Amino acid sequence: MSDERNGQSAGRLVARGRVPIGIVSGGGGLPFAVADAAARRERRAVLFALSGCADSERVASYPHHWIGLGQVNRLCRLARQENCEDLVFIGTVVRPTVRQLRLDFGAFALLPRLVAMFRGGDDHLLSGVAAFFEQRGFRVVGAQEVAPEILVPEGALGRFQPSKGNRSDIALGLSLLHAMGPFDVGQAVIVAEGRVLAVEAAEGTDEMLAQVAELRRRGRIRSSGGVLVKAPKPGQDRRIDLPTIGPQTLAGAAHAGLAGIAVVAREVIMAEPERVTQVADRERIFIVGIRPDRIERDE
Amino acid sequence: MSDERNGQSAGRLVARGRVPIGIVSGGGGLPFAVADAAARRERRAVLFALSGCADSERVASYPHHWIGLGQVNRLCRLARQENCEDLVFIGTVVRPTVRQLRLDFGAFALLPRLVAMFRGGDDHLLSGVAAFFEQRGFRVVGAQEVAPEILVPEGALGRFQPSKGNRSDIALGLSLLHAMGPFDVGQAVIVAEGRVLAVEAAEGTDEMLAQVAELRRRGRIRSSGGVLVKAPKPGQDRRIDLPTIGPQTLAGAAHAGLAGIAVVAREVIMAEPERVTQVADRERIFIVGIRPDRIERDE
């Protein structure tokens, strides 16, 4: 993205670079990573920090407004005031209590979609949220468009590399995720020694990892090692729902006795990449960004 | 099967009817259901009851021998003594301790396969077990061939019927199971209001149901109702690994707040059908045997 001032679309990009980006910010470090990436590109970022979710200490160092999860009209009004034509939705959202929601009039129609959007829900709901804000004149952009550095790059991130057996499990996992694509199921599976140990659905990645750890503890899974394979769903709206991994995912994989984690390179977001790499090296597991076309060629 | 004494193959069937059937019996009521079904067809059944698994009180009323799970040579010798050319493997097996195994010489090669066979494992392992006994001159037959009455019939078993919405979830679940067929994953999924809540892999059906119950308790699943859909895997060796449901499955489905259970008619075994129907009626959930070709026509 260092070519923002070069090339055919330079005029448009420079103009857009002067337009502030609105970052609707949930919990975790990703909203700040996106804001910092925008700053590196000389683009002003304004955080619309979600009360009860965003880290208030860190929010204070950025231009920001606090909003309730239910304050959709307020968000639209503030974003217009700040000349934010583009909105990014990023960060985790804990299921709020009704009191925390502070619903405004616009929120009633959108509320279930908003909650689903932040928690990883149904593709149709997510597209609905994007459409809602686009009808109100905003452009919903993926965090990775503003900050491509938050995506997992190709190759191993830490000291450890997948073995030949791991690569075979990764290929199997990718094929299974691909086959399940039309069904809007989860974005992750766990494969060990050619057997599928777990398929993510409503429980989410962390719980799936915890369950495999528990089955292993009880001797219900005889194989050792294994790989967590994570990929976006084929039809997914990549602006607002790319899969994410972070230090917690690594810790969960280690606890489940896995050999490593493989994600589709440049299509999965990574929170706190330095800590991810640290935890991976300490736990002696690999974390690798793969290109599905390349891994299949190895078979 | 009342035509055993009629039709083209009458001679062979009568002859086979006089040859005792060996029932390698794990826990639960299914071994006795199969033995009773054989008796109704005037065929002698000998139980090879697995120590620590089979119900000793009920075993006592049938011709039987006790064997350890590891006593494969002893099983072959006793089955030959009893003139059992055909062997059925049926019932549950709790993971044994090494002491309980009482390994004999023949068992060492087969042990991992034997354990997998009784616990619902990998298709290749299961076919390996069948091949092992067939190499020793036995025929491995499906319990359902001896006792077709243990299969779930077509239609609703209790008082409740699936709604139109339930039927749509059933069709979605069947399509997903079909798509996952080549991957040797689980045999069951849970679908509610068009969304896949859970996909069975190593954890098994009961744990999958428990997990959905827990996610609902914590408010992580917003939809209500839903259907457990169960089908054999496309490439599965149906002689020794048909999926099974029983009263525990019904109780688990009720605890998970499901509207009902749908299984492929005549391809899923049902333990204790009377109790299954009782529990279903008491919990106000449906249990239905479906024909995949018919449910898809309804769409």
XYZ file of C-alpha atoms in Angstrom:
598
model
C 0.000 0.000 0.000
C 3.041 2.258 -0.214
C 1.946 3.002 -3.774
C -0.982 5.126 -2.649
C 0.533 8.158 -4.270
C 1.482 6.373 -7.488
C -0.250 4.634 -10.328
C -3.466 5.157 -12.242
C -5.842 5.632 -9.333
C -3.520 7.922 -7.407
C -5.924 10.860 -7.540
C -8.789 8.891 -6.030
C -6.558 7.253 -3.435
C -5.041 10.538 -2.330
C -8.505 12.039 -2.046
C -9.662 9.040 -0.040
C -6.509 9.250 2.031
C -7.610 12.698 3.161
C -11.057 11.450 4.100
C -11.046 10.135 7.679
C -11.847 6.476 8.268
C -14.364 5.589 10.972
C -13.411 2.528 12.996
C -16.336 1.058 14.906
C -14.261 -0.548 17.646
C -14.997 -3.574 19.790
C -12.594 -5.155 22.273
C -9.038 -6.384 21.771
C -6.082 -4.795 20.035
C -7.258 -4.990 16.420
C -9.080 -1.621 16.297
C -5.827 0.110 17.319
C -3.790 -1.908 14.828
C -6.146 -0.678 12.100
C -6.011 2.931 13.354
C -2.193 2.823 13.462
C -2.073 1.372 9.950
C -4.295 4.226 8.726
C -2.004 6.746 10.428
C 1.037 5.204 8.722
C -0.772 5.932 5.459
C -1.402 9.525 6.589
C -5.090 8.906 6.903
C -6.986 10.237 9.896
C -8.820 7.530 11.877
C -11.689 8.210 14.268
C -12.664 5.480 16.694
C -16.349 4.938 17.433
C -15.620 2.977 20.561
C -18.282 0.577 21.792
C -18.972 1.043 25.507
C -18.255 -2.061 27.514
C -16.166 -3.555 24.699
C -13.335 -1.239 23.610
C -10.255 -0.726 25.808
C -10.866 2.752 27.302
C -7.213 3.425 28.169
C -6.043 2.794 24.634
C -9.055 4.538 23.063
C -8.052 7.753 24.883
C -4.929 8.147 22.681
C -6.975 8.363 19.477
C -9.635 10.744 18.193
C -12.771 8.976 19.407
C -16.417 8.986 20.409
C -18.006 6.474 22.751
C -21.222 4.854 21.531
C -23.527 2.160 22.851
C -23.902 -0.968 20.764
C -27.518 0.022 20.169
C -26.840 3.647 19.191
C -26.973 3.290 15.444
C -28.429 6.726 14.715
C -25.809 8.314 16.958
C -23.095 6.435 15.083
C -24.380 7.679 11.718
C -24.634 11.262 13.012
C -21.142 11.307 14.552
C -19.566 9.646 11.525
C -21.076 12.324 9.272
C -19.835 15.074 11.608
C -16.346 13.598 11.352
C -16.606 13.307 7.553
C -16.082 9.536 7.782
C -17.428 8.160 4.534
C -15.822 4.762 5.132
C -16.612 2.589 8.142
C -14.637 -0.404 9.404
C -16.174 -2.803 11.934
C -13.523 -4.566 13.970
C -12.960 -6.069 17.417
C -14.775 -8.398 19.754
C -18.161 -7.764 21.298
C -19.293 -9.434 24.478
C -23.001 -10.153 24.449
C -24.403 -7.016 26.046
C -27.101 -6.758 28.678
C -30.210 -4.785 27.746
C -29.082 -1.910 29.984
C -25.728 -1.700 28.191
C -27.390 -1.456 24.809
C -28.746 2.102 25.160
C -30.936 1.554 22.127
C -31.718 4.485 19.912
C -34.497 4.631 17.383
C -32.483 3.360 14.415
C -31.184 0.401 16.351
C -34.388 -1.521 16.762
C -34.435 -2.716 13.175
C -30.771 -3.526 13.173
C -30.098 -4.867 16.648
C -30.009 -8.602 15.987
C -27.782 -7.970 12.983
C -25.405 -5.808 14.984
C -24.998 -8.421 17.670
C -24.503 -11.162 15.103
C -22.012 -9.078 13.172
C -19.639 -8.724 16.072
C -20.007 -12.268 17.252
C -19.537 -14.089 13.973
C -22.952 -15.041 12.766
C -24.854 -15.797 9.671
C -23.659 -14.543 6.286
C -27.040 -13.086 5.381
C -27.217 -11.074 8.602
C -23.742 -9.698 8.046
C -24.487 -8.616 4.517
C -27.622 -7.006 5.924
C -25.559 -4.831 8.267
C -23.327 -3.650 5.447
C -26.402 -2.848 3.368
C -27.940 -0.903 6.290
C -24.989 1.479 6.525
C -24.549 1.732 2.770
C -28.188 2.792 2.431
C -27.281 5.638 4.808
C -24.478 6.828 2.547
C -21.470 5.091 4.097
C -19.079 2.637 2.526
C -18.370 -0.441 4.654
C -14.776 -1.517 4.079
C -12.867 -4.516 5.386
C -10.303 -3.789 8.101
C -7.787 -5.584 5.886
C -8.344 -3.036 3.089
C -7.219 -0.247 5.409
C -4.579 -2.343 7.179
C -3.381 -5.270 5.069
C -0.680 -5.912 7.694
C -3.285 -7.452 10.035
C -3.674 -10.411 7.641
C -1.698 -13.605 8.198
C 1.064 -13.642 5.542
C 2.158 -16.706 3.578
C 4.637 -19.039 5.300
C 5.520 -20.032 8.848
C 5.374 -17.232 11.426
C 7.435 -18.761 14.204
C 10.276 -21.248 14.482
C 8.278 -24.386 13.698
C 7.163 -25.744 10.341
C 4.414 -28.228 9.476
C 5.637 -31.764 8.764
C 4.669 -33.722 5.674
C 1.917 -35.432 7.695
C 0.682 -32.053 8.948
C 0.548 -30.771 5.373
C -1.562 -33.748 4.384
C -3.947 -33.017 7.295
C -4.066 -29.353 6.217
C -5.033 -30.355 2.661
C -7.777 -32.645 4.020
C -9.073 -29.892 6.301
C -9.182 -27.367 3.458
C -11.068 -29.803 1.234
C -13.620 -30.440 3.983
C -14.092 -26.703 4.626
C -14.556 -26.247 0.891
C -17.158 -29.040 0.710
C -19.066 -27.498 3.627
C -18.910 -24.029 2.076
C -22.466 -23.944 0.706
C -23.881 -24.773 4.151
C -22.731 -21.664 6.055
C -21.205 -23.803 8.826
C -18.044 -22.859 10.702
C -14.724 -21.666 9.410
C -12.494 -24.215 11.088
C -11.836 -27.935 11.478
C -9.297 -30.000 13.394
C -7.616 -32.896 11.576
C -5.086 -35.371 12.992
C -3.444 -38.241 11.142
C -6.006 -38.112 8.352
C -9.028 -38.085 10.668
C -11.370 -35.183 11.283
C -11.541 -34.647 15.045
C -13.840 -31.622 15.138
C -15.882 -29.366 12.890
C -16.692 -25.861 14.074
C -20.307 -24.726 14.028
C -22.107 -22.558 16.614
C -19.573 -23.225 19.384
C -16.722 -21.236 17.817
C -13.026 -22.029 17.510
C -12.050 -21.649 21.172
C -14.731 -24.053 22.406
C -13.951 -26.542 19.655
C -10.310 -26.550 20.778
C -11.377 -26.956 24.424
C -13.555 -29.918 23.492
C -10.730 -31.693 21.673
C -8.483 -31.059 24.707
C -11.137 -32.642 26.922
C -11.673 -35.659 24.611
C -7.914 -36.231 24.599
C -7.716 -35.941 28.384
C -10.372 -38.646 28.666
C -8.615 -40.898 26.148
C -11.449 -40.594 23.636
C -9.046 -39.522 20.861
C -6.189 -41.928 20.269
C -4.204 -39.986 17.657
C -1.661 -37.362 18.643
C -0.838 -33.966 17.151
C -3.164 -32.594 14.531
C -3.815 -29.247 12.916
C -6.410 -26.521 13.329
C -7.291 -25.434 9.781
C -9.110 -22.134 9.343
C -10.421 -20.504 6.174
C -13.104 -17.984 5.236
C -16.366 -19.430 4.024
C -16.650 -19.360 0.224
C -19.598 -16.938 0.079
C -18.596 -14.830 3.051
C -18.708 -11.007 2.992
C -14.995 -10.443 3.532
C -15.464 -6.802 4.486
C -16.952 -7.574 7.862
C -16.433 -11.200 8.756
C -12.983 -12.551 8.032
C -11.969 -15.268 10.499
C -9.561 -14.115 13.219
C -6.890 -15.825 15.257
C -4.898 -14.503 18.194
C -2.813 -15.580 21.183
C -5.891 -17.275 22.702
C -6.226 -19.479 19.610
C -2.581 -20.521 19.952
C -2.986 -21.287 23.645
C -6.117 -23.335 22.897
C -4.334 -25.280 20.155
C -1.431 -26.041 22.497
C -3.834 -27.159 25.244
C -5.544 -29.487 22.732
C -2.187 -31.097 21.950
C -2.157 -29.917 18.331
C 1.024 -29.695 16.277
C -0.004 -26.378 14.777
C -2.425 -24.000 13.092
C -2.830 -23.416 9.369
C -4.867 -20.544 7.981
C -5.426 -19.333 4.451
C -2.753 -16.699 3.843
C -4.044 -13.145 3.433
C -7.618 -14.204 4.231
C -7.456 -14.547 8.010
C -6.895 -11.672 10.432
C -4.318 -12.028 13.194
C -4.614 -10.147 16.459
C -1.322 -9.354 18.247
C 1.053 -11.027 15.759
C 4.116 -10.653 18.034
C 2.409 -12.424 20.925
C 1.036 -15.088 18.559
C 4.551 -15.873 17.396
C 5.881 -15.837 20.975
C 3.217 -18.252 22.207
C 3.737 -20.523 19.176
C 7.482 -20.743 19.765
C 7.084 -21.269 23.508
C 4.497 -24.020 22.977
C 6.532 -25.523 20.136
C 3.662 -25.410 17.645
C 3.637 -24.038 14.143
C 1.460 -21.261 12.782
C 1.452 -21.029 9.026
C -0.283 -19.017 6.326
C -0.975 -21.318 3.394
C -2.141 -20.929 -0.163
C -4.755 -23.615 -0.852
C -3.611 -24.014 -4.464
C -0.034 -24.702 -3.343
C -0.817 -27.160 -0.578
C -2.988 -29.186 -2.930
C -0.168 -29.360 -5.436
C 2.001 -31.021 -2.792
C -0.366 -33.991 -2.488
C -38.576 -61.836 6.847
C -41.650 -64.062 7.170
C -40.805 -65.274 3.659
C -37.761 -67.196 4.851
C -39.379 -70.426 3.823
C -40.625 -69.105 0.460
C -39.176 -67.784 -2.743
C -36.180 -68.636 -4.811
C -33.566 -68.680 -2.070
C -35.712 -70.678 0.354
C -33.318 -73.627 0.461
C -30.327 -71.558 1.341
C -32.230 -69.495 3.885
C -33.644 -72.582 5.610
C -30.200 -74.081 5.754
C -28.811 -70.855 7.167
C -31.713 -70.744 9.576
C -30.487 -74.010 11.075
C -26.919 -72.670 11.458
C -26.536 -70.862 14.778
C -25.690 -67.189 14.726
C -22.899 -65.931 16.997
C -23.658 -62.587 18.620
C -20.557 -60.853 19.959
C -22.351 -58.853 22.617
C -21.421 -55.534 24.178
C -23.557 -53.548 26.601
C -27.153 -52.387 26.314
C -30.262 -54.194 25.127
C -29.465 -54.567 21.435
C -27.643 -57.952 21.661
C -30.757 -59.457 23.273
C -33.058 -57.816 20.710
C -30.993 -59.482 17.988
C -30.983 -62.854 19.797
C -34.768 -62.671 20.269
C -35.253 -61.775 16.607
C -33.163 -64.810 15.613
C -35.243 -67.015 17.926
C -38.472 -65.737 16.312
C -37.022 -66.983 13.021
C -36.238 -70.364 14.622
C -32.551 -69.718 14.465
C -30.339 -70.598 17.420
C -28.321 -67.637 18.764
C -25.207 -67.998 20.916
C -23.997 -64.921 22.777
C -20.264 -64.303 23.038
C -20.673 -61.882 25.889
C -17.901 -59.352 26.462
C -16.827 -59.238 30.114
C -17.343 -55.862 31.675
C -19.731 -54.800 28.905
C -22.652 -57.234 28.471
C -25.472 -57.343 31.021
C -24.694 -60.536 32.976
C -28.237 -61.035 34.308
C -29.788 -60.966 30.863
C -26.933 -62.953 29.281
C -27.737 -65.836 31.670
C -31.061 -66.533 29.903
C -29.364 -67.268 26.558
C -26.839 -69.862 25.382
C -23.592 -67.958 25.982
C -19.852 -67.838 26.598
C -18.035 -65.021 28.339
C -14.992 -63.639 26.553
C -12.584 -60.795 27.192
C -12.433 -58.048 24.618
C -8.893 -59.138 23.790
C -9.646 -62.855 23.433
C -9.903 -63.080 19.703
C -8.513 -66.600 19.354
C -10.872 -67.817 22.072
C -13.789 -66.202 20.228
C -12.839 -67.966 16.988
C -12.447 -71.346 18.774
C -15.763 -71.104 20.675
C -17.650 -69.894 17.602
C -16.364 -72.897 15.643
C -17.330 -75.253 18.482
C -20.850 -73.799 18.382
C -20.977 -74.067 14.577
C -21.503 -70.313 14.270
C -20.501 -69.469 10.728
C -22.060 -66.025 10.965
C -20.981 -63.421 13.502
C -22.822 -60.260 14.502
C -21.040 -57.504 16.459
C -23.487 -55.427 18.464
C -23.718 -53.422 21.675
C -21.684 -50.767 23.417
C -18.140 -51.203 24.676
C -16.680 -49.038 27.407
C -13.002 -48.377 26.880
C -11.395 -51.248 28.780
C -8.431 -51.145 31.131
C -5.445 -53.258 30.156
C -6.322 -55.744 32.930
C -9.836 -56.192 31.542
C -8.542 -56.945 28.084
C -7.129 -60.425 28.838
C -5.265 -60.330 25.544
C -4.723 -63.602 23.736
C -2.242 -64.166 20.971
C -4.553 -63.341 18.084
C -5.675 -60.128 19.683
C -2.472 -58.170 19.495
C -2.785 -57.500 15.803
C -6.463 -56.702 16.035
C -6.811 -54.863 19.302
C -6.971 -51.267 18.116
C -9.475 -52.305 15.473
C -11.630 -54.157 17.983
C -11.809 -51.187 20.293
C -12.575 -48.858 17.404
C -15.234 -51.202 16.077
C -17.278 -51.121 19.237
C -16.870 -47.424 19.818
C -17.687 -46.135 16.359
C -14.424 -45.366 14.681
C -12.880 -45.095 11.330
C -14.379 -46.846 8.315
C -11.093 -48.410 7.326
C -10.564 -49.912 10.759
C -14.032 -51.359 10.757
C -13.645 -52.962 7.381
C -10.348 -54.352 8.689
C -12.114 -56.128 11.542
C -14.633 -57.711 9.191
C -11.764 -58.835 6.942
C -9.914 -60.328 9.947
C -12.798 -62.637 10.861
C -13.641 -63.447 7.250
C -10.031 -64.560 6.698
C -10.673 -67.007 9.553
C -13.697 -68.500 7.804
C -16.537 -66.530 9.384
C -19.084 -64.333 7.715
C -19.602 -60.974 9.431
C -23.248 -59.975 9.070
C -25.037 -56.806 10.091
C -27.295 -57.085 13.133
C -30.025 -55.629 10.938
C -29.761 -58.570 8.529
C -30.606 -60.961 11.372
C -33.061 -58.608 13.054
C -34.492 -56.008 10.662
C -36.917 -54.975 13.418
C -34.099 -53.111 15.194
C -33.990 -50.567 12.349
C -35.935 -47.308 12.596
C -38.943 -47.661 10.251
C -40.249 -44.929 7.963
C -42.545 -42.341 9.532
C -43.085 -40.826 12.964
C -42.651 -43.187 15.912
C -44.446 -41.246 18.609
C -47.264 -38.725 18.795
C -45.361 -35.751 17.362
C -44.601 -34.922 13.734
C -41.970 -32.626 12.213
C -43.304 -29.223 11.101
C -42.654 -27.781 7.657
C -39.744 -25.795 9.109
C -38.355 -28.952 10.727
C -38.564 -30.772 7.396
C -36.595 -28.003 5.751
C -33.922 -28.299 8.481
C -33.887 -32.081 7.958
C -33.291 -31.657 4.218
C -30.446 -29.203 4.922
C -28.898 -31.595 7.448
C -29.063 -34.518 5.032
C -27.417 -32.467 2.278
C -24.616 -31.444 4.618
C -24.052 -35.043 5.772
C -23.969 -36.070 2.127
C -21.424 -33.350 1.253
C -19.212 -34.449 4.162
C -19.487 -38.109 3.185
C -16.087 -38.424 1.484
C -14.346 -37.098 4.618
C -15.292 -39.871 7.058
C -16.544 -37.317 9.614
C -19.482 -37.929 11.922
C -22.890 -39.282 11.201
C -24.975 -36.505 12.678
C -25.610 -32.770 12.557
C -27.956 -30.413 14.393
C -29.836 -27.807 12.340
C -32.224 -25.124 13.621
C -34.079 -22.554 11.525
C -31.819 -23.136 8.544
C -28.570 -22.812 10.511
C -26.150 -25.619 11.319
C -25.574 -25.578 15.085
C -23.254 -28.578 15.397
C -21.436 -31.160 13.321
C -20.496 -34.455 14.941
C -16.887 -35.623 14.688
C -14.816 -37.376 17.383
C -17.056 -36.267 20.263
C -20.040 -38.471 19.329
C -23.760 -37.695 19.282
C -24.360 -37.502 23.042
C -21.586 -34.959 23.612
C -22.652 -32.923 20.608
C -26.167 -32.696 22.092
C -24.738 -31.762 25.495
C -22.695 -28.995 23.917
C -25.701 -27.488 22.139
C -27.629 -27.637 25.428
C -24.781 -25.759 27.117
C -24.503 -23.128 24.329
C -28.248 -22.533 24.605
C -28.081 -22.253 28.387
C -25.435 -19.562 27.995
C -27.441 -17.706 25.343
C -24.869 -18.406 22.635
C -27.531 -19.860 20.323
C -30.455 -17.554 19.655
C -32.678 -19.848 17.584
C -35.095 -22.280 19.216
C -36.027 -25.844 18.334
C -33.972 -27.628 15.739
C -33.463 -31.190 14.596
C -30.808 -33.838 15.158
C -30.283 -35.445 11.735
C -28.502 -38.792 11.627
C -27.506 -40.893 8.625
C -24.924 -43.545 7.811
C -21.807 -42.328 6.053
C -21.910 -42.970 2.294
C -18.975 -45.410 2.230
C -19.685 -47.035 5.587
C -19.546 -50.811 6.106
C -23.167 -51.234 7.102
C -22.585 -54.692 8.583
C -20.755 -53.411 11.618
C -21.212 -49.688 12.003
C -24.727 -48.450 11.425
C -25.512 -45.400 13.532
C -27.588 -46.113 16.618
C -30.066 -44.092 18.639
C -31.724 -44.951 21.930
C -33.496 -43.420 24.933
C -30.309 -41.536 25.860
C -30.294 -39.824 22.441
C -33.896 -38.719 22.979
C -33.134 -37.406 26.458
C -30.110 -35.537 25.091
C -32.161 -34.001 22.276
C -34.821 -32.877 24.745
C -32.163 -31.375 27.041
C -30.737 -29.463 24.039
C -34.176 -27.975 23.371
C -34.557 -29.680 19.989
C -37.928 -30.177 18.320
C -37.031 -33.699 17.265
C -34.789 -36.322 15.714
C -34.749 -37.467 12.100
C -32.837 -40.533 10.972
C -32.639 -42.261 7.629
C -35.353 -44.939 7.704
C -34.079 -48.526 7.729
C -30.445 -47.377 7.983
C -30.226 -46.467 11.658
C -30.514 -48.930 14.551
C -32.802 -48.143 17.469
C -32.152 -49.508 20.945
C -35.251 -50.000 23.142
C -37.874 -48.694 20.695
C -40.691 -48.696 23.275
C -38.729 -46.528 25.682
C -37.610 -44.276 22.827
C -41.238 -43.626 21.912
C -42.189 -43.100 25.558
C -39.431 -40.562 26.127
C -40.267 -38.773 22.861
C -43.940 -38.442 23.794
C -43.163 -37.358 27.332
C -40.658 -34.732 26.147
C -43.009 -33.669 23.303
C -40.378 -34.175 20.603
C -40.706 -36.062 17.345
C -38.654 -39.042 16.234
C -39.041 -39.826 12.584
C -37.581 -42.244 10.049
C -37.196 -40.414 6.759
C -36.405 -41.346 3.200
C -33.901 -38.829 1.824
C -35.427 -38.990 -1.670
C -38.874 -38.106 -0.293
C -37.827 -35.258 1.976
C -35.957 -33.660 -0.885
C -39.029 -33.896 -3.095
C -40.964 -31.844 -0.518
C -38.630 -28.892 -0.883
